[in-house]
PDB file of C-alpha atoms in Angstrom:
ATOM      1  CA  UNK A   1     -65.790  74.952  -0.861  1.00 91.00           C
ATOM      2  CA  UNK A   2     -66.263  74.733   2.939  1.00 96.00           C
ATOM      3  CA  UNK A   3     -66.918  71.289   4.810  1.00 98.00           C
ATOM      4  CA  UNK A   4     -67.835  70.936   8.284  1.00 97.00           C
ATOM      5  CA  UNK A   5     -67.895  67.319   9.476  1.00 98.00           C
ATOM      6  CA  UNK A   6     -69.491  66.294  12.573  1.00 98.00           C
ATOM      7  CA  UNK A   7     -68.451  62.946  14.613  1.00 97.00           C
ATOM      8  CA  UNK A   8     -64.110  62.904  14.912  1.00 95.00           C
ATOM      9  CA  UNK A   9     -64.338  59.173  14.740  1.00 95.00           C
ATOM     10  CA  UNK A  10     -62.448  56.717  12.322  1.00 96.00           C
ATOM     11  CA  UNK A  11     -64.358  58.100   8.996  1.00 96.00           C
ATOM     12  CA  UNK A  12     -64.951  61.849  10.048  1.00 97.00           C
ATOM     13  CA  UNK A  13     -60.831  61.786  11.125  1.00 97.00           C
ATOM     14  CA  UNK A  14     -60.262  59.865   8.235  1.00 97.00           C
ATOM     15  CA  UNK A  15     -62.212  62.204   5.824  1.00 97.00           C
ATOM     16  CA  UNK A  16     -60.830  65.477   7.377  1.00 97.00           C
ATOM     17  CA  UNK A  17     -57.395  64.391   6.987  1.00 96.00           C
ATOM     18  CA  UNK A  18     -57.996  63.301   3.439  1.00 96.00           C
ATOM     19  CA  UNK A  19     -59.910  66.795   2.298  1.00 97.00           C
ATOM     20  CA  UNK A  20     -56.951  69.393   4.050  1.00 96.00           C
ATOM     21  CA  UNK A  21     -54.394  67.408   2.268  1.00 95.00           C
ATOM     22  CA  UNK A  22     -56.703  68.257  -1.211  1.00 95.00           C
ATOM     23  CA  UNK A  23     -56.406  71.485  -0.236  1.00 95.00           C
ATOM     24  CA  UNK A  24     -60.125  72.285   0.673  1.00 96.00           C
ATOM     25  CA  UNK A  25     -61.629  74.194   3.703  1.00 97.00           C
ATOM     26  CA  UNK A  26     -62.606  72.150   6.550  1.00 97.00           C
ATOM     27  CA  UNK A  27     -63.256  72.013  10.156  1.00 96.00           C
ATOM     28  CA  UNK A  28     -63.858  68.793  12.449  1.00 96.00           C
ATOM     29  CA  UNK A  29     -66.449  69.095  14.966  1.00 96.00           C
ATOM     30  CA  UNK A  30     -66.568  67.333  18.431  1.00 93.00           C
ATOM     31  CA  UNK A  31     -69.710  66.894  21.123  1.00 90.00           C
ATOM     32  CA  UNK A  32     -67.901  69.561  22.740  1.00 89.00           C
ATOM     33  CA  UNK A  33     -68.439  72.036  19.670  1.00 91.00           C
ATOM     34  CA  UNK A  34     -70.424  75.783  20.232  1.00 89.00           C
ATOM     35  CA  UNK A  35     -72.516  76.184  17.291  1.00 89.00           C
ATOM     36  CA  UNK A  36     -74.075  79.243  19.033  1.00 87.00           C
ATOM     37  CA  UNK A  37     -70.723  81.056  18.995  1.00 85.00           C
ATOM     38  CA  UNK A  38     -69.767  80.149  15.571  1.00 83.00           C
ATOM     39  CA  UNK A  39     -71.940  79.602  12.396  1.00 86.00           C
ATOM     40  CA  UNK A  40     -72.101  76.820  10.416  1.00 93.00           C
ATOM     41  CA  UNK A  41     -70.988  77.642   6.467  1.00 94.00           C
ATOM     42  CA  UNK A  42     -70.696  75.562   3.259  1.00 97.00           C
ATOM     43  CA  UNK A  43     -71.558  71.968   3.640  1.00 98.00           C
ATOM     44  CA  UNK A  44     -72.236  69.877   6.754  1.00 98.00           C
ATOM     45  CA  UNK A  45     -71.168  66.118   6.945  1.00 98.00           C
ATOM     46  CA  UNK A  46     -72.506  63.768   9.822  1.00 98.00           C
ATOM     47  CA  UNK A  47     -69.908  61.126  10.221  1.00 98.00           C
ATOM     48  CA  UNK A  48     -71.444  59.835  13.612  1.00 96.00           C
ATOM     49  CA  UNK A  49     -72.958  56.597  14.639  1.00 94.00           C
ATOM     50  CA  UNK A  50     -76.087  55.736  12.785  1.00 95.00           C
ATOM     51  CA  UNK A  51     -78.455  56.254  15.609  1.00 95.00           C
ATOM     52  CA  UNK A  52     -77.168  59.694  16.289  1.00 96.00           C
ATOM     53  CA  UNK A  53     -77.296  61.459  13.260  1.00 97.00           C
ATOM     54  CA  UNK A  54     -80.988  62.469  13.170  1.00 97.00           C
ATOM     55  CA  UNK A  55     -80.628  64.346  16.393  1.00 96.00           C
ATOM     56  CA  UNK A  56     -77.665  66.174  15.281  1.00 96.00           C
ATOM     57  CA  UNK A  57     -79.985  67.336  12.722  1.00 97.00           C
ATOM     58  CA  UNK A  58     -82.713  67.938  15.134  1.00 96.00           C
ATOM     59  CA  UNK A  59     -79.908  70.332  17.274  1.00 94.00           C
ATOM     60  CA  UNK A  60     -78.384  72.053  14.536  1.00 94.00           C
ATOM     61  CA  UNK A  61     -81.725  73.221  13.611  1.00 93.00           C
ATOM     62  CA  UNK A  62     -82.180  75.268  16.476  1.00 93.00           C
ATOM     63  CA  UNK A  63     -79.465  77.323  15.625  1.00 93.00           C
ATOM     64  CA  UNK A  64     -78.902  79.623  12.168  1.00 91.00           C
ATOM     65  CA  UNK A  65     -77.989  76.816   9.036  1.00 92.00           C
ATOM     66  CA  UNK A  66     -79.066  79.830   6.655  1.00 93.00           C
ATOM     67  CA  UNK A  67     -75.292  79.409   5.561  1.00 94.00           C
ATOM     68  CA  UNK A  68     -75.462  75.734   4.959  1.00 97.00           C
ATOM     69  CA  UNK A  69     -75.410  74.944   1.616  1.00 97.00           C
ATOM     70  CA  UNK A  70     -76.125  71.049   1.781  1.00 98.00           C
ATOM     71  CA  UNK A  71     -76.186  68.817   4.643  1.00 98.00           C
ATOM     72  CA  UNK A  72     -75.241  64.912   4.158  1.00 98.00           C
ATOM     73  CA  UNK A  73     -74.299  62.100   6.178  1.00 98.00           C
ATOM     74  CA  UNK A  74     -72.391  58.628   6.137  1.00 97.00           C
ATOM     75  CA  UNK A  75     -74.873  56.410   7.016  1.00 96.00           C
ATOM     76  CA  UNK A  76     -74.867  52.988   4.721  1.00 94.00           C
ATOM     77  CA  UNK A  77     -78.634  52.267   6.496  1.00 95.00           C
ATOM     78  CA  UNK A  78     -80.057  55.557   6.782  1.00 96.00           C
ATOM     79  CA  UNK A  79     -81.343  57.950   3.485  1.00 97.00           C
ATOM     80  CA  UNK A  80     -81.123  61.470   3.856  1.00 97.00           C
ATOM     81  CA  UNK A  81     -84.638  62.667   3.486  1.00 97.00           C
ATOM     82  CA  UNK A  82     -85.064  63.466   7.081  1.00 97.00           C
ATOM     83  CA  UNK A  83     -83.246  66.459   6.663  1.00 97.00           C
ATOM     84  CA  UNK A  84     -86.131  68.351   4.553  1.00 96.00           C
ATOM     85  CA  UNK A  85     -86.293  70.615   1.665  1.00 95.00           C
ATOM     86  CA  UNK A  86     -82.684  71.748   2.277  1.00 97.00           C
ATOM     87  CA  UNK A  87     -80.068  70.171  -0.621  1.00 98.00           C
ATOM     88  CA  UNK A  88     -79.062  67.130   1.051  1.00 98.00           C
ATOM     89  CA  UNK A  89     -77.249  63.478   0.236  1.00 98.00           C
ATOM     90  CA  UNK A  90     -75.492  60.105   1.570  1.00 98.00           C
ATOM     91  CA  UNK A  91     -72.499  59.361   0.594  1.00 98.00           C
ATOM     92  CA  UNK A  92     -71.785  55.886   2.022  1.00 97.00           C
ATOM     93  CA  UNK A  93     -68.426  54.647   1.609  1.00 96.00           C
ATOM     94  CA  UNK A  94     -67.667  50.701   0.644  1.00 94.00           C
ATOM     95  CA  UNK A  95     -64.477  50.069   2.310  1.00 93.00           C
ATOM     96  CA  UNK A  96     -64.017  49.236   5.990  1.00 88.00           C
ATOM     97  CA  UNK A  97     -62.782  51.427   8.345  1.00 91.00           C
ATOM     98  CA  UNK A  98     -61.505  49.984  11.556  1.00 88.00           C
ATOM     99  CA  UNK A  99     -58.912  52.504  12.160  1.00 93.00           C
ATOM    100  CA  UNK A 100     -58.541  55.933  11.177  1.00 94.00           C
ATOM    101  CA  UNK A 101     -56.883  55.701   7.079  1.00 94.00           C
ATOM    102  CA  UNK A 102     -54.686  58.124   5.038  1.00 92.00           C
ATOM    103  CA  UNK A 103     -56.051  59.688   1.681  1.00 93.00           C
ATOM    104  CA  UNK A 104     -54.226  56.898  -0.506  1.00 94.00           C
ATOM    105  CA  UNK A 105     -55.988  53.974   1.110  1.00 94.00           C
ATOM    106  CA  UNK A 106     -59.807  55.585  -0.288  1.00 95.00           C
ATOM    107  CA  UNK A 107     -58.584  56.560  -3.403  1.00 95.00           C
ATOM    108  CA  UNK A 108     -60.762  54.398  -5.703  1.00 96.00           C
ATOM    109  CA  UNK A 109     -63.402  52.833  -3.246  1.00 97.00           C
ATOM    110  CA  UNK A 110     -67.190  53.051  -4.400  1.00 97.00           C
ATOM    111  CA  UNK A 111     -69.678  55.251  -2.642  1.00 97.00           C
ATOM    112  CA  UNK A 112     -73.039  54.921  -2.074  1.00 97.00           C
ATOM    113  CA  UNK A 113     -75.022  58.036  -2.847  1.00 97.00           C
ATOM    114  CA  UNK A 114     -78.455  59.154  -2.368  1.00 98.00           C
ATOM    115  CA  UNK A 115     -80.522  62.298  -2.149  1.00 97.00           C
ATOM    116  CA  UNK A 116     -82.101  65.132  -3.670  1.00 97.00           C
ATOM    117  CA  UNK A 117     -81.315  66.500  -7.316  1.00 96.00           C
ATOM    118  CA  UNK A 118     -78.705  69.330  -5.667  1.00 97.00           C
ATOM    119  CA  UNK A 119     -77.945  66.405  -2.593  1.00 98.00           C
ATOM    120  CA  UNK A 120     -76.551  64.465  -5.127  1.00 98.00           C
ATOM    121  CA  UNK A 121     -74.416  66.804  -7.482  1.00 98.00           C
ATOM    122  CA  UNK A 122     -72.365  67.880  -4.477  1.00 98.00           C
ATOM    123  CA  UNK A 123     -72.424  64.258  -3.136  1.00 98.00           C
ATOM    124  CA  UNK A 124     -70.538  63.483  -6.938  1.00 98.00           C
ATOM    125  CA  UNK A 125     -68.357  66.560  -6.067  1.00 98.00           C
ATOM    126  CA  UNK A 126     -66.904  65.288  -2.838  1.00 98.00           C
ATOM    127  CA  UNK A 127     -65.996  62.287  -3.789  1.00 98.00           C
ATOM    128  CA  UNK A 128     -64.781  63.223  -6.756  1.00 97.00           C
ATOM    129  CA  UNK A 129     -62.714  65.419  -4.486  1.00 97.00           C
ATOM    130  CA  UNK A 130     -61.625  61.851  -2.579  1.00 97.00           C
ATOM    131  CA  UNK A 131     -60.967  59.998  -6.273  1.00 97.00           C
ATOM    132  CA  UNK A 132     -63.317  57.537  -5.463  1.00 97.00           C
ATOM    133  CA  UNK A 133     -66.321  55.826  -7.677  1.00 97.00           C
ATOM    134  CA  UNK A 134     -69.821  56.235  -6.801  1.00 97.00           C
ATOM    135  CA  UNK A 135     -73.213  54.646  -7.404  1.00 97.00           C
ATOM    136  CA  UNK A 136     -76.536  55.938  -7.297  1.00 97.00           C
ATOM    137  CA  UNK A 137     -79.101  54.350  -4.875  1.00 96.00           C
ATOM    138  CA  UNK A 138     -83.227  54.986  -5.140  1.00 93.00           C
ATOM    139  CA  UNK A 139     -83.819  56.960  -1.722  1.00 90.00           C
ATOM    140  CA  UNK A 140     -86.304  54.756  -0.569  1.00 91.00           C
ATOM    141  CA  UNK A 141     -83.950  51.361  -1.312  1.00 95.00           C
ATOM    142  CA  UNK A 142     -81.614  52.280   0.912  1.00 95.00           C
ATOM    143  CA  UNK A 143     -81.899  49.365   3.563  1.00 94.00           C
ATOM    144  CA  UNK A 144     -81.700  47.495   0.953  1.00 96.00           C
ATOM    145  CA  UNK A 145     -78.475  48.583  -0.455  1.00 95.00           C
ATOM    146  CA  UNK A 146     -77.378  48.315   2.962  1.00 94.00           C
ATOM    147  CA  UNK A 147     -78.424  44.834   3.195  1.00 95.00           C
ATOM    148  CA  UNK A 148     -76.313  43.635   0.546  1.00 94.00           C
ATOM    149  CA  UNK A 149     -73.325  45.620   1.509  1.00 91.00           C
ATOM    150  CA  UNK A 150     -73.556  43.783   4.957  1.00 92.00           C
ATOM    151  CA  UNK A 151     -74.024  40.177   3.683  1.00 94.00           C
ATOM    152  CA  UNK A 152     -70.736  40.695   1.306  1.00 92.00           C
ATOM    153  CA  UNK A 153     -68.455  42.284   4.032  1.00 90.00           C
ATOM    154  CA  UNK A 154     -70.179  41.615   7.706  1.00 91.00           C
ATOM    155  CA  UNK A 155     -71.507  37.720   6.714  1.00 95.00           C
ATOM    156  CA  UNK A 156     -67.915  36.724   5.388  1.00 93.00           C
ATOM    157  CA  UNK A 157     -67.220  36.794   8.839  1.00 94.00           C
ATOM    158  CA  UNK A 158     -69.259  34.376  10.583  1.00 96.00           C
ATOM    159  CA  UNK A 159     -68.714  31.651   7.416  1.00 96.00           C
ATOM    160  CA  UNK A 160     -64.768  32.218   8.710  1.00 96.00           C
ATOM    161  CA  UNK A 161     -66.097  31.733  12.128  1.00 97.00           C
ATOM    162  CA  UNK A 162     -68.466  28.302  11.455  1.00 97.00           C
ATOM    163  CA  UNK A 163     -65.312  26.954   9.750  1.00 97.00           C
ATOM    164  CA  UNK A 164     -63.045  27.854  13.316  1.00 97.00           C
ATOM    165  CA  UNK A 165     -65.489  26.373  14.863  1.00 97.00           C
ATOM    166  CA  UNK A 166     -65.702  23.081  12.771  1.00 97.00           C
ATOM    167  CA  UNK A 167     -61.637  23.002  13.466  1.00 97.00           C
ATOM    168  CA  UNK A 168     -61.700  23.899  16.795  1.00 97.00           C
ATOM    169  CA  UNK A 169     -63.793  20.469  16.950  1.00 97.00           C
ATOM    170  CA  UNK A 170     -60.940  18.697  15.643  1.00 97.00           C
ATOM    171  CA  UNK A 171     -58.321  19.919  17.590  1.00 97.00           C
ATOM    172  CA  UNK A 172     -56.671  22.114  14.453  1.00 96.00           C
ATOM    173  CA  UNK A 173     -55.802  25.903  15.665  1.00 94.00           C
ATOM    174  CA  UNK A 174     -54.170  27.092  12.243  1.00 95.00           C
ATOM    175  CA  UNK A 175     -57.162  28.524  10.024  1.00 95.00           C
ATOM    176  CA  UNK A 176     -55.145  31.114   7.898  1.00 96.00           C
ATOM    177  CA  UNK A 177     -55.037  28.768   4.824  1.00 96.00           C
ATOM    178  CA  UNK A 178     -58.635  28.842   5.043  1.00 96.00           C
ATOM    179  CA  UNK A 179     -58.634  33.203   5.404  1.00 95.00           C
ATOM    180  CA  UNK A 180     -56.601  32.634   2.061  1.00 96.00           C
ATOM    181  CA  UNK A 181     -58.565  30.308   0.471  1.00 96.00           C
ATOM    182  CA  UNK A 182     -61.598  32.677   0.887  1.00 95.00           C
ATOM    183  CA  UNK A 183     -59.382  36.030  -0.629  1.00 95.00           C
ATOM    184  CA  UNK A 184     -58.383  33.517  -3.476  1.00 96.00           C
ATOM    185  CA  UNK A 185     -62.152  33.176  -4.099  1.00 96.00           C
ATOM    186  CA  UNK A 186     -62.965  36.463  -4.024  1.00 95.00           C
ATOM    187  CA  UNK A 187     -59.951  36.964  -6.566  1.00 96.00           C
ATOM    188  CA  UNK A 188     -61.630  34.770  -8.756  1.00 97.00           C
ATOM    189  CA  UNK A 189     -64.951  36.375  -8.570  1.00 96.00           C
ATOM    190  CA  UNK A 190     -63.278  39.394  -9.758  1.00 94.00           C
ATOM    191  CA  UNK A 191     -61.291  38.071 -12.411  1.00 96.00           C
ATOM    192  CA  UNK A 192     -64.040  35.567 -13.978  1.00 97.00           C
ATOM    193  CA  UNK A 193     -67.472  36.638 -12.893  1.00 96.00           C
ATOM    194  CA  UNK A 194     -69.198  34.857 -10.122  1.00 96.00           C
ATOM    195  CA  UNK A 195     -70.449  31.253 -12.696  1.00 96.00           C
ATOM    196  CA  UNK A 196     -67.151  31.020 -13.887  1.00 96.00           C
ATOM    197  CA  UNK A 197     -65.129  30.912 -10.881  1.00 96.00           C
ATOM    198  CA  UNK A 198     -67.429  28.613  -9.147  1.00 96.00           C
ATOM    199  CA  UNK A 199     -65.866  25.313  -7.557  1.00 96.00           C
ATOM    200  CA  UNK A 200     -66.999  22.722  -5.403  1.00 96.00           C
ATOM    201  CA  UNK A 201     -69.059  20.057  -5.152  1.00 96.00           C
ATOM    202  CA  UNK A 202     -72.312  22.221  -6.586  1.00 97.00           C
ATOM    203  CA  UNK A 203     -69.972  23.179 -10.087  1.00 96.00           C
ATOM    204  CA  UNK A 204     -69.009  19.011 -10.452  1.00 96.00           C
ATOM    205  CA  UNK A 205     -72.569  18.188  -9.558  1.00 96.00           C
ATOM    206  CA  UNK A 206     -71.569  15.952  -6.728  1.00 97.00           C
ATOM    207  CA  UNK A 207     -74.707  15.160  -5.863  1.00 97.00           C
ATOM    208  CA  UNK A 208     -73.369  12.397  -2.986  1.00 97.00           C
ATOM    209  CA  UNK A 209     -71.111  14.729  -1.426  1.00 97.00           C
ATOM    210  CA  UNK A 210     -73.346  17.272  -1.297  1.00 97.00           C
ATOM    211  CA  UNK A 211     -75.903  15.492   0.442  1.00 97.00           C
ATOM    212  CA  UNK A 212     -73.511  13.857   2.954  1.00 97.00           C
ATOM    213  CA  UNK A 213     -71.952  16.897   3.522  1.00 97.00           C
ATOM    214  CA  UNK A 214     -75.481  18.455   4.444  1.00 97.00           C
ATOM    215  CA  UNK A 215     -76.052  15.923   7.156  1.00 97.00           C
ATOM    216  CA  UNK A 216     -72.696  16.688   8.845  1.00 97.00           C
ATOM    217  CA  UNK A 217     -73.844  20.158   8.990  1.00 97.00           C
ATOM    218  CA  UNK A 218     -77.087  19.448  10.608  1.00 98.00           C
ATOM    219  CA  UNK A 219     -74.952  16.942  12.832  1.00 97.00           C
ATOM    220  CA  UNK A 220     -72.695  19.939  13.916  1.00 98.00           C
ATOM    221  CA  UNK A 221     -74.537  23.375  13.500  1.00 97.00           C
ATOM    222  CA  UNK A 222     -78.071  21.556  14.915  1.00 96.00           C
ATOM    223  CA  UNK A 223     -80.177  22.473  11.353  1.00 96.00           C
ATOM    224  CA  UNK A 224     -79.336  22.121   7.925  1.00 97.00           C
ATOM    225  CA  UNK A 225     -81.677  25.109   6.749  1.00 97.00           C
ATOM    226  CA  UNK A 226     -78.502  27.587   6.253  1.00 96.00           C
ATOM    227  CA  UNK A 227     -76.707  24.882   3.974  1.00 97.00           C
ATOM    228  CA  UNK A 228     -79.899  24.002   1.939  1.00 97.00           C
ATOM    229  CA  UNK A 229     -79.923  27.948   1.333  1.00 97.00           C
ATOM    230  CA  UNK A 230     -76.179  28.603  -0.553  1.00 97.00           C
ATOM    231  CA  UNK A 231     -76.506  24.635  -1.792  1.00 97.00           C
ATOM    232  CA  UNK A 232     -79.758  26.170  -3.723  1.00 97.00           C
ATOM    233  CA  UNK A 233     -77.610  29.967  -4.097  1.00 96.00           C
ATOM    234  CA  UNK A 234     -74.341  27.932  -6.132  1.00 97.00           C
ATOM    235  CA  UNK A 235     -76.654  26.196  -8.319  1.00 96.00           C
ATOM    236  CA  UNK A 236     -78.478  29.458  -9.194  1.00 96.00           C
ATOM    237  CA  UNK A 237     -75.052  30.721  -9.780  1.00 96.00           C
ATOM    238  CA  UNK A 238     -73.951  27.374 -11.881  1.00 95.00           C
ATOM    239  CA  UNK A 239     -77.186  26.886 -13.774  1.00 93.00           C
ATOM    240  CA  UNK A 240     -78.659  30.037 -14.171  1.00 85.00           C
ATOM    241  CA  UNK A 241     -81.952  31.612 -12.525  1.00 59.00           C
ATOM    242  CA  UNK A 242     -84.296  30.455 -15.632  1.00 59.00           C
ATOM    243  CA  UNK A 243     -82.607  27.171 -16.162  1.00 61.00           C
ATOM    244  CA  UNK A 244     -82.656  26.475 -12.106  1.00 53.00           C
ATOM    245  CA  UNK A 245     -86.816  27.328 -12.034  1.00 57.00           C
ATOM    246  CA  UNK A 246     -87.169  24.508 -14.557  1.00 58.00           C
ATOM    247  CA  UNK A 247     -84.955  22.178 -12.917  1.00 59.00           C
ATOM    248  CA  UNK A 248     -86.965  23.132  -9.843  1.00 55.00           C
ATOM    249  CA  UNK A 249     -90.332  22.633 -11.257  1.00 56.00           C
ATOM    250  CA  UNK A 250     -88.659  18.665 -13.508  1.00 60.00           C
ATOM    251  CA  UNK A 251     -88.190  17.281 -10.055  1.00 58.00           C
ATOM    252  CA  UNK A 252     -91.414  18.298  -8.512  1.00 52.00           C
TER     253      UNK A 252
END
């Protein structure tokens, strides 16, 4: 097996270091790179940013692929059926990669995998390859599995960043107990399943809090619209879709 990978950023580095220390055959390919002097063989990986991997395509086209055996990219947003008739896949990896990581630190992450019927078999291959876990997304729900893969890692963010801000208000700089607090959650999640690790005023039912609490956050964020929507996620969660439609439909 033969991979090229296109984009040396944090995942193509990251990837290329990982695959020469399995032992397999591959090259990492800069901007800079003469694909008239030297023809592409085996399997091509586009690790580049998201908007940029379409007209990589579009280039390497105009040059001899007849060697390419499968063409695939890393793209948690895009699917990979601009790339034609040619066996081709996603492979989107869940783990985030703010620096460039050794081999160990993948081993065991989930990919995200979409494409054709030959696409996907060598998508399985790789990261099989990488000792990773995959799942297998419908090719035209890919925003969608993007979507959710955003709101668990990206959205965690800003929640850390309204609570700063709410004790930035009070003068209080230290927020780390509250970075823990969240992990600790997350632990639980894990350990009990999202209904039974639920806490807070929506698992006691604390109605008074609840609604005091939601005119605090219209008092400080300027709308209460964002804490109406998780007050009405956590009860989902606590009672149950079914059970919450007819509690829904009782108070109407």
């Amino acid at each position: 097996m033969r991979i090229n990978i296109i984009g040396p950023g944090k995942v193509g580095k990251s990837l290329y270091n990982c695959f020469l220390e399995k032992n397999i055959e591959v090259t990492l390919i800069d901007k800079n790179y003469d694909y008239s002097k030297d023809i592409l063989k085996g399997i091509v990986l586009i690790t580049t940013q998201d908007e940029n991997i379409i007209n990589i395509w579009n280039n390497l086209k105009n040059y001899n692929i007849s060697n390419i055996n499968a063409v695939g990219h890393c793209s948690g947003y895009l699917d990979s059926s601009f790339f034609g008739d040619i066996p081709h896949f996603s492979m989107h990896p869940n783990f985030p990669f703010s620096s460039v990581v050794n081999c160990n630190m993948i081993k065991g992450i989930t990919w995200g995998i979409e494409g054709n019927k030959e696409g996907i078999e060598i998508a399985k291959k790789l990261v099989t390859i990488l000792e990773g876990k995959y799942v297998i997304i419908p090719q035209n729900k890919k925003k969608l599995y993007h979507l959710a893969a955003v709101i668990s890692s990206n959205f965690s963010y800003a929640l850390i960043k309204m609570s700063k801000d709410i004790y930035k208000y009070m003068e209080i700089n230290d927020i780390e107990h509250l970075i823990n607090l969240s992990i600790k959650s997350l632990e639980n999640i894990k350990e009990k399943g999202l209904k039974n690790a639920l806490t807070g005023p929506v698992a006691r039912n604390d109605l008074k809090i609840i609604k005091e609490e939601e005119f605090e956050f219209e008092k400080f964020f300027g709308n209460k619209i964002v804490y109406d929507f998780f007050i009405d996620t956590l009860y989902k969660i606590k009672e149950g879709e079914n059970e919450h439609k007819k509690n829904i439909e009782n108070e109407k």
